[in-house]
Every structure is written in C-alpha cells, then in structure tokens.
Coordinates of C-alpha atoms and ligand atoms in Angstrom, one line a residue:
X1 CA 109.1 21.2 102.2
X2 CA 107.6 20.5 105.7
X3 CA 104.0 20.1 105.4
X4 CA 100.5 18.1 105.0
X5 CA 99.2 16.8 102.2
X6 CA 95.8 16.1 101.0
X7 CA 96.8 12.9 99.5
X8 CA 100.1 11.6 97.8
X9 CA 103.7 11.7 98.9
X10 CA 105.8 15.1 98.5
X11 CA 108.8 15.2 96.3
X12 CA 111.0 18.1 95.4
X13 CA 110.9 22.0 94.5
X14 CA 110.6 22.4 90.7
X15 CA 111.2 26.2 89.8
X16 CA 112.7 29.2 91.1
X17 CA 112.5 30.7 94.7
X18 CA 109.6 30.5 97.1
X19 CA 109.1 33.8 97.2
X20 CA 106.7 34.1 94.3
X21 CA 102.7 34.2 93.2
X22 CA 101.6 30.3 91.8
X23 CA 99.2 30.9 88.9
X24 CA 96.6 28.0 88.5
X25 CA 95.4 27.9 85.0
X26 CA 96.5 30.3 81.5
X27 CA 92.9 31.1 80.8
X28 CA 92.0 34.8 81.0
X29 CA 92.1 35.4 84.3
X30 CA 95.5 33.6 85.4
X31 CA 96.6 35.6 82.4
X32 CA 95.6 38.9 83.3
X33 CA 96.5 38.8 86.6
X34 CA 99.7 37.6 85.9
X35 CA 100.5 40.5 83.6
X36 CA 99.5 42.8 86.2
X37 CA 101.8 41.0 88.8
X38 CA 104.4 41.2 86.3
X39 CA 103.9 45.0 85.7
X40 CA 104.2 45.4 89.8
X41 CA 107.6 43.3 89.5
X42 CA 106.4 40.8 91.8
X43 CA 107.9 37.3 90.5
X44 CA 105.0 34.8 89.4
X45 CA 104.6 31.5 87.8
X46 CA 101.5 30.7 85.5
X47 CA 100.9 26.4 85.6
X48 CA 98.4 25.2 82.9
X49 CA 97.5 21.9 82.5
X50 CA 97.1 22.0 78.6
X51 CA 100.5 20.7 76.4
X52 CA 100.4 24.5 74.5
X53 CA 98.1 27.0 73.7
X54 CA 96.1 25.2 71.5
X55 CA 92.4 25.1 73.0
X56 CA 89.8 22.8 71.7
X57 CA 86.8 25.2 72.3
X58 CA 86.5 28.7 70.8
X59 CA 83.8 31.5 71.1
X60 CA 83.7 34.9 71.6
X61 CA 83.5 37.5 74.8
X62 CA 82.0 40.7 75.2
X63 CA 84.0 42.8 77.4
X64 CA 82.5 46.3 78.8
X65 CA 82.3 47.2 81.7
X66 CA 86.2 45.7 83.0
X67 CA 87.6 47.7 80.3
X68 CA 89.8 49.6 83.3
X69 CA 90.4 47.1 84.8
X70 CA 92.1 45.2 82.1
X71 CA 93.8 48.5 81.6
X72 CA 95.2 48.4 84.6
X73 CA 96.6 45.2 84.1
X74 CA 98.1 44.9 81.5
X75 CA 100.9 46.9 79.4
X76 CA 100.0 49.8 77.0
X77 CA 101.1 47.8 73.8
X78 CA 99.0 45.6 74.5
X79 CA 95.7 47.1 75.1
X80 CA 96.7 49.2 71.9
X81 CA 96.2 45.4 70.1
X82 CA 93.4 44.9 71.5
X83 CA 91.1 46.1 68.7
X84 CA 92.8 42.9 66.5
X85 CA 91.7 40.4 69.1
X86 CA 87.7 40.9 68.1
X87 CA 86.2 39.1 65.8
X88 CA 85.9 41.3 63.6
X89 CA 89.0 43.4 63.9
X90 CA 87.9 45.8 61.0
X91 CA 85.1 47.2 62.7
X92 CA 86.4 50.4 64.9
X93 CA 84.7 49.9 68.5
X94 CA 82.4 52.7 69.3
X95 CA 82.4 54.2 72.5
X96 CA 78.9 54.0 73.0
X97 CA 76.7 50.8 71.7
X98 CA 73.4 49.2 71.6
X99 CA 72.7 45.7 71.8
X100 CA 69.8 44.9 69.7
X101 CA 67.1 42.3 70.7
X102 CA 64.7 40.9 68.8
X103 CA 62.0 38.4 68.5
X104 CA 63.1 35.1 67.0
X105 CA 59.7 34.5 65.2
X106 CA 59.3 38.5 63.9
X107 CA 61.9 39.5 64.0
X108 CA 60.3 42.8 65.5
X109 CA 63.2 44.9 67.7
X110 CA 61.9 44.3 71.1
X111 CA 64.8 46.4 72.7
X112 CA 68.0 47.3 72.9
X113 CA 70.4 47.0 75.6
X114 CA 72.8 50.5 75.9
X115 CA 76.6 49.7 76.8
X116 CA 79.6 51.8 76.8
X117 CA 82.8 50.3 74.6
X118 CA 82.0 47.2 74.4
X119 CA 84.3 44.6 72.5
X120 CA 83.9 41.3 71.3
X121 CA 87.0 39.4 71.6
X122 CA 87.5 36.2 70.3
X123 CA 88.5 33.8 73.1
X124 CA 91.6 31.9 71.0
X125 CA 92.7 35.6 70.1
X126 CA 92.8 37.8 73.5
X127 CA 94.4 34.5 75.0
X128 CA 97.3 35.1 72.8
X129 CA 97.4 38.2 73.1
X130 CA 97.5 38.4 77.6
X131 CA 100.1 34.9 76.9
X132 CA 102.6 37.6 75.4
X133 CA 105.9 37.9 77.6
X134 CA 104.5 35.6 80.7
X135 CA 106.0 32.4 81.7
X136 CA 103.8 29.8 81.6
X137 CA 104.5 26.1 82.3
X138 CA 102.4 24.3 80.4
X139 CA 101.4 20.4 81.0
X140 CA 101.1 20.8 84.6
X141 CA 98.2 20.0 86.0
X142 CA 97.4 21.0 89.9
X143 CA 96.3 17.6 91.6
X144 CA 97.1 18.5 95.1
X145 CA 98.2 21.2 97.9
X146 CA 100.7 21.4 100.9
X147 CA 100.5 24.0 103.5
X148 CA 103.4 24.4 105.6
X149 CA 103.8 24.1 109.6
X150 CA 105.0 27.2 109.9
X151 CA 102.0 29.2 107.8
X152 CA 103.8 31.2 105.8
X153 CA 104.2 29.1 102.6
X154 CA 101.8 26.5 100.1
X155 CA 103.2 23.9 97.7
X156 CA 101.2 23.3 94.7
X157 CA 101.4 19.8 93.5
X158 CA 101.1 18.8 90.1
X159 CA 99.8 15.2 88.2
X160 CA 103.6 14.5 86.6
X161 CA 104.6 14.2 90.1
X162 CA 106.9 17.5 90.4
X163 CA 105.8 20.5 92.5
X164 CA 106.3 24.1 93.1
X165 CA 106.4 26.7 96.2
X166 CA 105.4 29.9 96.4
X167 CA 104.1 32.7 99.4
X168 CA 100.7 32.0 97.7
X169 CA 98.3 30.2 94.9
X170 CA 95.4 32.1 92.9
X171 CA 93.3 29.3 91.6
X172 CA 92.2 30.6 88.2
X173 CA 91.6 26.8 86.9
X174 CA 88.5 27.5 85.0
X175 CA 84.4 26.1 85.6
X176 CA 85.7 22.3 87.0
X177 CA 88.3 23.8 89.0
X178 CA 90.6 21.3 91.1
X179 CA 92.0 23.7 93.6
X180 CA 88.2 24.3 94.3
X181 CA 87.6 20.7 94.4
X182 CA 90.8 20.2 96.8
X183 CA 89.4 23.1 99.0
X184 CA 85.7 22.6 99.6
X185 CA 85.5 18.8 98.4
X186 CA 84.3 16.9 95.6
X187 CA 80.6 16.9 95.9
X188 CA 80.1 20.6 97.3
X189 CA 82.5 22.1 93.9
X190 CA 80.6 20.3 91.1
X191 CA 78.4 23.2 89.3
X192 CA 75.0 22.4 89.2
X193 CA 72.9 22.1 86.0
X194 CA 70.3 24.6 85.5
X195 CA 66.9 23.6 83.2
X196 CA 68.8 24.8 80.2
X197 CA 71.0 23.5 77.3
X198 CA 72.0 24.2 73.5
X199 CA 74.3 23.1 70.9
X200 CA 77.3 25.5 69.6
X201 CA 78.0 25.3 66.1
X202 CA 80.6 27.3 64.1
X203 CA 80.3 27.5 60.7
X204 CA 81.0 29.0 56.8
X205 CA 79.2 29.9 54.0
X206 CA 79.6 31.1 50.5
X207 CA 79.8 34.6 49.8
X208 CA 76.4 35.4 49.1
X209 CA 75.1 33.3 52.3
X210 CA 78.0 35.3 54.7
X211 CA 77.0 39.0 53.6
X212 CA 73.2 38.6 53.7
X213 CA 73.9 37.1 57.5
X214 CA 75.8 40.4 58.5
X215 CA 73.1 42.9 56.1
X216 CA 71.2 45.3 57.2
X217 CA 68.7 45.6 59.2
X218 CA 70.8 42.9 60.6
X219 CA 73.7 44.1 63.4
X220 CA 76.7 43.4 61.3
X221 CA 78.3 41.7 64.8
X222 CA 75.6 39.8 66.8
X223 CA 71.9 38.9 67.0
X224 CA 70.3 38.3 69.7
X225 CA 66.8 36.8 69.5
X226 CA 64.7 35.0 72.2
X227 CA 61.5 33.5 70.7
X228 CA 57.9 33.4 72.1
X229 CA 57.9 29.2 71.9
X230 CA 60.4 29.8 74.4
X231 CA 64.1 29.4 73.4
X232 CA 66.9 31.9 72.8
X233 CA 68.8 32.2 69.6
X234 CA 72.3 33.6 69.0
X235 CA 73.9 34.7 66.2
X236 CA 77.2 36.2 65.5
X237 CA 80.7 36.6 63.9
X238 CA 83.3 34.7 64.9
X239 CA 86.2 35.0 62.2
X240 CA 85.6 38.4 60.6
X241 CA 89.9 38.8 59.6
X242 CA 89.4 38.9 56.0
X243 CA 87.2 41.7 55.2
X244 CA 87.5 41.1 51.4
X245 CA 86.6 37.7 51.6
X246 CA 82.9 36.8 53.3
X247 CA 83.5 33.4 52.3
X248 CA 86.4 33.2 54.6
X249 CA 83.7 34.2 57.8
X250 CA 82.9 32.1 60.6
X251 CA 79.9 32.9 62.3
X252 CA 79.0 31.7 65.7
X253 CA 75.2 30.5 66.3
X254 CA 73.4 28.3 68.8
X255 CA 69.5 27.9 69.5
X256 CA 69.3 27.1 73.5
X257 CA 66.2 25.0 75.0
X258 CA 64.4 23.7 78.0
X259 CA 66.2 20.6 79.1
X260 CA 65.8 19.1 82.6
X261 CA 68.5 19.3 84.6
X262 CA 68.6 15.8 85.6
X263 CA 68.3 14.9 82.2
X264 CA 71.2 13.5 80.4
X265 CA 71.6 13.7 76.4
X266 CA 73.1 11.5 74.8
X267 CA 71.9 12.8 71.3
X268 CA 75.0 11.9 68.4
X269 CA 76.3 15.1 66.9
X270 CA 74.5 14.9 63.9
X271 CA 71.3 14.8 66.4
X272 CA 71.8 17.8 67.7
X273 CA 72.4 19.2 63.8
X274 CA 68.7 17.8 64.0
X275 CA 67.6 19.4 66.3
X276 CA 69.3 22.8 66.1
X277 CA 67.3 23.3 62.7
X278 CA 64.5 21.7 64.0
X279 CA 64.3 24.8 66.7
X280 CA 65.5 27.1 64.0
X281 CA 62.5 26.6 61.7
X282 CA 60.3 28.1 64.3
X283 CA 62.8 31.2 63.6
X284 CA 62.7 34.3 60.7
X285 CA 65.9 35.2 59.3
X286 CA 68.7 35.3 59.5
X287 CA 68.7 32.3 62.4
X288 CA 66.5 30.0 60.3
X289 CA 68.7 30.2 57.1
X290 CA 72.4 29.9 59.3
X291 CA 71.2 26.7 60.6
X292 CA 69.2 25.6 57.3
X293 CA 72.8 25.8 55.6
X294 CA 74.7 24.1 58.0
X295 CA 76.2 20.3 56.7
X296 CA 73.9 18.2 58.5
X297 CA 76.9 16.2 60.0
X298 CA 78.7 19.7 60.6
X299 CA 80.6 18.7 64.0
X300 CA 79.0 20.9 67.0
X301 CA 79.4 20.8 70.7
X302 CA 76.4 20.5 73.3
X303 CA 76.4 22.2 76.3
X304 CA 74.2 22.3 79.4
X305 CA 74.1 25.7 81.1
X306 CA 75.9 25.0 85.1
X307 CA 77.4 27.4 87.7
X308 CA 78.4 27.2 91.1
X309 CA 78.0 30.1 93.6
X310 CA 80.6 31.2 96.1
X311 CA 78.2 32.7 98.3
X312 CA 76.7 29.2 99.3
X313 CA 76.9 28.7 102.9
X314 CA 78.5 25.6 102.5
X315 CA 80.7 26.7 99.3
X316 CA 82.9 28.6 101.8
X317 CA 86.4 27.1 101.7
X318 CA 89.6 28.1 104.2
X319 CA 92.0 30.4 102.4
X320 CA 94.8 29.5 104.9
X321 CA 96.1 32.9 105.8
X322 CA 95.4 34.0 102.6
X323 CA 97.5 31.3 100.9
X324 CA 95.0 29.8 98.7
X325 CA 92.0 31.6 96.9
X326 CA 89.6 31.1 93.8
X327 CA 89.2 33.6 90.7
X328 CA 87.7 33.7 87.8
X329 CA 85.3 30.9 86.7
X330 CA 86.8 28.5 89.3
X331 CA 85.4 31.0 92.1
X332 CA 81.9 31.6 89.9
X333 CA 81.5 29.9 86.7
X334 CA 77.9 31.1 85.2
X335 CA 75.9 31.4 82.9
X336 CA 76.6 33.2 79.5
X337 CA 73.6 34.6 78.2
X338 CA 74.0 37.6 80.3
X339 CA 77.8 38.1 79.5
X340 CA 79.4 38.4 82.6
X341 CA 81.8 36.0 83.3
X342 CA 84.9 37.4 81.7
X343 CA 84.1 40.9 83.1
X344 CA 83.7 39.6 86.7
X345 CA 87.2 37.6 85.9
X346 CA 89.4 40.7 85.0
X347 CA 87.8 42.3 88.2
X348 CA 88.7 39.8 90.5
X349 CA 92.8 39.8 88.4
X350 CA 92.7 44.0 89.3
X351 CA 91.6 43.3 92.9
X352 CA 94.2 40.2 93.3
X353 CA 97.0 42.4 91.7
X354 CA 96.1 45.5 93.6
X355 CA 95.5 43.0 97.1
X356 CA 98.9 41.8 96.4
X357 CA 100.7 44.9 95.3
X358 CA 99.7 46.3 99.0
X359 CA 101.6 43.6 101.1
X360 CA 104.4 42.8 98.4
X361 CA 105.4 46.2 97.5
X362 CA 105.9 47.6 101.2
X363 CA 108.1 44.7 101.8
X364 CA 105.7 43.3 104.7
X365 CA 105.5 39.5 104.1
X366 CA 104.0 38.7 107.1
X367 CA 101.1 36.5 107.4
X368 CA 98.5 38.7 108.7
X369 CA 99.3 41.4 105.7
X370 CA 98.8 38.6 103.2
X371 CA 96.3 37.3 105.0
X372 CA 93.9 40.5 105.2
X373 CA 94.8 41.3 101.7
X374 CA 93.0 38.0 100.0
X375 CA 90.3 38.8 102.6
X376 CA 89.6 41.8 101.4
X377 CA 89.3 40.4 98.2
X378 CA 87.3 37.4 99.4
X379 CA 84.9 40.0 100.7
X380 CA 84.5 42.0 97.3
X381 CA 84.6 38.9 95.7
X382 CA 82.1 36.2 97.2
X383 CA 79.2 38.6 97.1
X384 CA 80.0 40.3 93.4
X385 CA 80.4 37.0 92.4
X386 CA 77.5 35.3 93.9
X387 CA 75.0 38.1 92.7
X388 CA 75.8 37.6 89.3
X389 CA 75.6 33.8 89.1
X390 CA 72.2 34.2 90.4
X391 CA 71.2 37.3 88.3
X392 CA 72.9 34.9 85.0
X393 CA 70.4 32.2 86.5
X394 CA 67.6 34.8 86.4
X395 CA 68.6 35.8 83.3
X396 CA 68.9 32.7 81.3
X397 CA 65.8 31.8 82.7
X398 CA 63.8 35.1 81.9
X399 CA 65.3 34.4 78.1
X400 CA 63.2 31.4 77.7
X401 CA 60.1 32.5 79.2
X402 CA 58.4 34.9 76.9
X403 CA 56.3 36.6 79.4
X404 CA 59.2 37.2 81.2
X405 CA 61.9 38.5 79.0
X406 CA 61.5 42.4 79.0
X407 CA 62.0 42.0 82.8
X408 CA 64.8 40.2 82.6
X409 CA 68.3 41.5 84.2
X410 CA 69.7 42.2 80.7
X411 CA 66.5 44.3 79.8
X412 CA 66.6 46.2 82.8
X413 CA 69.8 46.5 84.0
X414 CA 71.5 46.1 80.5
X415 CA 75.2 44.9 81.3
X416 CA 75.6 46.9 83.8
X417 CA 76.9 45.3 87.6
X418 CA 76.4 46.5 91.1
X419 CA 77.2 50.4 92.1
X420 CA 80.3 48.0 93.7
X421 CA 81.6 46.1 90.8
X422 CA 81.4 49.1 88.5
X423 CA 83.5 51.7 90.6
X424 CA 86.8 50.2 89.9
X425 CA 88.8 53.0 89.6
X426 CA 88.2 53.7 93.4
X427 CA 90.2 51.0 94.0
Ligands
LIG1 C1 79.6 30.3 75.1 C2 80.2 31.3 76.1 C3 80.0 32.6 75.9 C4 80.5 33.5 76.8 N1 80.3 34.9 76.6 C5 80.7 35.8 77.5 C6 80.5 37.2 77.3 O1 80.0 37.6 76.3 N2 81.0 38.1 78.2 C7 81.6 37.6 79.4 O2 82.0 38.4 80.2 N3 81.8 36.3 79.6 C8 81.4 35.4 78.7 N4 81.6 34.0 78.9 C9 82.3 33.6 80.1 C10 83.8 33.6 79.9 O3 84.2 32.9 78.8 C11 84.5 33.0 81.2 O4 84.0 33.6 82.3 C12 86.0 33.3 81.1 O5 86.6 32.8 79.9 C13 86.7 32.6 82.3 O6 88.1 32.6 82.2 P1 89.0 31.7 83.2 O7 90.4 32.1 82.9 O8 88.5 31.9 84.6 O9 88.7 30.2 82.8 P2 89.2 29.4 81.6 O10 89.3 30.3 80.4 O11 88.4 28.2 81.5 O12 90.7 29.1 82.0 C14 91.0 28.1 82.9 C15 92.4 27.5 82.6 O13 92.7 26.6 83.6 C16 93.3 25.4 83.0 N5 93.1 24.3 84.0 C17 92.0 23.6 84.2 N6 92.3 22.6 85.2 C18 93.6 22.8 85.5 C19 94.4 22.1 86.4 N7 94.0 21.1 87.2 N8 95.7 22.5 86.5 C20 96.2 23.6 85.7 N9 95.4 24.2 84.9 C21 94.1 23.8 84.7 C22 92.5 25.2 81.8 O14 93.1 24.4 80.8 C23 92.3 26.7 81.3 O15 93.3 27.1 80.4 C24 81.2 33.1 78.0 C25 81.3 31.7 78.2 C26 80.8 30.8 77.3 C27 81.0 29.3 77.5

C-alpha cells in the first residue's frame, strides 16, 4: 500500500479485499451502521479495540425520536427484540409517554416532558443485540491512518502492528476518539469539561426497599428530579429482567453537582459514597432513601460532564475525498441529561448507510461520488450535531440552576430535535 503515514512504518493488508467500508469502534453507532451496510450488501469490517464484548461501564439510553431510523437499519427480527433490550423488558412501551419532573426537595411534579415511543434500553443489552450476525474484529485498536497517492483508498492502522484497506473509514470510536485525534490533532479533539460532575452508582436492595423505589406516585421506570439547592438527581431501573423477584433489581441513580471545570477530584470511591448521600439528604423520597441504603464502600464511578463540538471553527478536519469521517460520539460526544446522544448517533448510521448506499449501489466508485456523499452528510451532520452539544450544555446547565430550569431545552422543547433532525423519513 502506497501511501503517507502520520507516524509509524506500514506493514501488510490484514483482511479481505479493499473494496469495503472500515468500521472504527462496536459501540452503537459502528454497530448500527454496520447492520445497515450489511442489509445494502455492501461488504464491511467493524474494528474494536476491546478483547470481547464485555464493557466495563453500563447504563441505560432512552431512544425516541431515531426510532426510524434504527428501523431502517437494522433487520426486522431484530427490532422485533427490541422490547427485551430495556431495562425493564416487562413493561410494554407505550406509544405515547410522559416524562415526569419533579422537585428533588418536594417532590412537587414540576412538569412533564411529552415523547412519542420512547424506550429505555440498557446499553450492555441493545449492544448485543445490533453485535448479532456482524463481523467484528475485536482487539484492534486504530492508532494510525494512510491515505493513498492515488486518492481513492485509506489504510487504517492498528496498535498490534497489522492493518487493513478499505474505499473508506467511518470513525465511530466513541467520546476520546483517535481517528478524531489523528484528524484535527491532539489538543483541538480533547472534550472540554463543563462546570459539572456526579458520581454513577448501581445498586440492589431487598425486596421491600426495590418495590417502594418503583411505587406509586413514583414512575415505575425513571425519576427525574432537579433540586432548588441546585443539583439534579436521577433515578431509575437498570435490571428489571426478573419481574417476580424485586430483590434481583438494579437501579441506576446519581446526584450531579457544581464542580469547576479546572478542578480535579481526586475523592476515593468511598468519598464520593460520602458525598452522593451527603447531596441526597437535601432530597425527599425516593432519591434520599436509594442513596441512604447504598454500602458506604459500594464501588461507583465519577464522572465529569465533557463534549466537543464539530461545528468549532477550528474542529473542522479534512475528510480526504470522503475517505475519512466522524459519527457518533467521536463526531459530538455531549452531555446526557438531555438524552441525545444515542439518538443523534443512529441518525448519523441512517445518513452514512443511505450516503453510501447512493455511490455503492450504482456501481460509481469514483472519487467525486464518494466524495459528495460524506459531504452531504458532513453538512447534515456538523450543524445537527453542534446544536445539540450546545443545547445539552444549556441544558445541563439550566438543570442546576433553579431559576432556570422550566426554561430549559428539555422543558420547552421536550426531546424533540430540529424540524431537520426529526424528518428522517424524507431521506
Ligand atoms: C450516563 C449516560 C447516559 C446517557 N443517556 C442517554 C439517553 O438517555 N439518550 C441518548 O440518546 N443518549 C444517552 N447517552 C449517550 C449515549 O450513550 C452515547 O451517545 C452513545 O452510546 C454513543 O455511542 P458510540 O457508539 O458513538 O460510542 P461508544 O458506545 O463509546 O462506542 C465507541 C466504541 O469504540 C471503541 N473504541 C474506542 N477507541 C478505539 C480505538 N482506538 N480503536 C478501535 N475502537 C475503539 C470503544 O471501545 C467502543 O466500543 C448517555 C450517555 C451517558 C454516559
């Protein structure tokens, strides 16, 4: 393979022919969009840089308005399973739903966010589910690109010192992306810290403890509760499989807080324990009592809230002829308390599977076809994406601010996205 190299010396093709999609990364959206290639015919190899499937972080995604778009992608059977991937899998999904909110120190409704079918997967479980029928190397972790002389194909290099050629890479490597990294440099892809951070903690209870966290006039699903003092509390199932046995539930709950961002914790885990029912005894119930019965050394996993948007001036990176582009959370990793970032992920699979279906299906491999295809996605994609890391900002920022949170994004425009974003059947 003819070429240049960002670093490193080139050593031989690894798999299959060079006329084929590389894959970066077997989260959700390498996943879906390599279903959907896969449903077009058009040959594809997923590389992830994990050993298996095995992830070391769990939690759980509400998916809404990319319903279609998933649909799209991926094969009947499996949107027919896609009920079992929620967390609770026992609980038909309406078509309609409301989101309750309420106050963390009331617990007074304070509104309630309409949605059409809105699912909660869990993360571990709708992985699975897109991995089934795909190949997907696993251990192979991206550490460099080649672009050859004569513009027509990209080598994606990998840290074990093999590498692989295709007609072009989607980056779907995830919030530290390395293909972004490789493509805009090291200091303009780090995300950037907002003034936010929390604590996720997972946990079990007896019986007893489990139902009265699901009972009425609890939502039997998820709580959401920002609190006049100025944090925002979450609460919901995580493992709701065994319906006959509440004891066998994990629920998912963190209290976030004003942190700095150029502050950097170095609280132990049984610190943040601390401090997560520290904040929590400022809540009613059910928040104060899930985090009053949590082991005080039950292991739990900080997290500052970071993003990185696309639409930066100086974020914009060189696609090379459409060889090379970002999707997913490597292209706009956000924030979550507005629940976006899986949605806008499937989107950009659809519009990469539908970019690449026009150029690969009518036989035109030229350059300029592939090349306006990924632009046209670039150009759907940079804005869409930029909008909502900002509005996430907003939002996460509204969330903590008491005065602020009934005009937050999620209180006034609920989960909905631009006119845009939500026409994707006009695709
Ligand atoms: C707590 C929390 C709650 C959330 N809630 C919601 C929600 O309610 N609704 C919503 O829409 N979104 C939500 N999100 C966002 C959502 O989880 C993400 O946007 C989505 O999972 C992104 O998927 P991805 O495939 O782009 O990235 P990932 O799932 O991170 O996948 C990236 C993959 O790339 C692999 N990889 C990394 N580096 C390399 C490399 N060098 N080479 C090869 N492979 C590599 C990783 O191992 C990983 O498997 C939430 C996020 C969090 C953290």
């Amino acid at each position: 393979m003819e070429g240049s190299s960002t670093n490193g010396q080139v050593s031989t093709v690894q798999f299959g022919g060079e006329n084929k999609v590389l894959v970066i990364g077997a989260g959700s959206t390498g996943l879906a969009l390599a279903q959907g290639l896969k449903k077009a015919r058009i040959p594809y190899v997923v590389y992830e840089r994990d050993e298996n499937a095995t992830r070391k972080r769990n939690w759980s995604m509400g998916l809404h308005w990319a319903v279609p778009a998933l649909q799209y992608l991926i094969p009947d059977e499996l949107l027919a399973r896609i009920q079992g991937t929620q967390t609770d899998p026992n609980v038909p999904t309406k078509d309609a739903d409301q989101l309750p909110f309420i106050n963390g120190q009331t617990g007074e409704l304070i509104g309630e966010i309409k949605s059409d079918k809105f699912y909660r997967l869990r993360r571990d479980k709708i992985r699975a589910l897109l991995l089934e029928g795909l190949d997907v190397r696993w251990g192979k972790a991206i550490s460099d690109l080649i672009y050859s002389t004569d513009g027509r194909k990209i080598t994606a290099r990998f840290a074990d010192g093999t590498e692989d050629t295709g007609s072009l890479l989607i980056a779907s490597d995830g919030l530290h992306s390395t293909v972004r990294t490789l493509l805009v440099g090291s200091e303009k892809a780090k995300v950037t810290p907002i003034d936010f951070a929390t604590a996720m903690c997972f946990t079990k209870h007896s019986r007893d403890r489990a139902l009265f966290l699901r009972a009425k006039p609890h939502h039997p699903l998820y709580q959401v509760a920002p609190h006049p003092n100025g944090y925002f509390g979450w609460l919901s199932l995580h493992d709701g499989d065994d319906p006959d046995h509440p004891e066998n539930w994990t629920f998912y709950h963190y209290i976030s807080f004003r942190e700095p961002r150029n502050v950097t914790n170095d609280r132990s885990n049984a610190e943040h324990v601390a401090h997560q029912k520290e904040l929590a005894r400022q809540f009613t119930d059910p928040f104060k009592s899930v985090f009053e019965w949590m082991p005080d050394d039950h292991p739990v996993w900080y997290g500052k809230l970071r993003q990185w948007d696309p639409s930066e001036p100086e974020h914009k990176w060189d696609d090379h002829d459409g060889r090379v582009t970002l999707a997913g959370d490597a292209a706009h990793p956000m924030t979550f308390q507005r629940g976006q970032g899986f949605n806008h992920a499937i989107m950009d699979s659809f519009l990469l599977c539908k970019g690449i279906e026009s150029f690969w299906n009518s036989g035109d491999f030229s350059s300029e076809q592939r090349a306006a295809a990924i632009t046209d996605y670039e150009n759907e994609m940079i804005p869409r994406g930029g909008e909502e890391v900002r509005l996430s900002e907003a939002n996460s920022i509204a969330m903590h601010d008491w005065e602020k949170v009934m005009q937050s994004p999620s209180m006034k425009k609920g989960m909905h996205v631009s006119h845009q974003a939500a026409r994707i059947m006009d695709y």
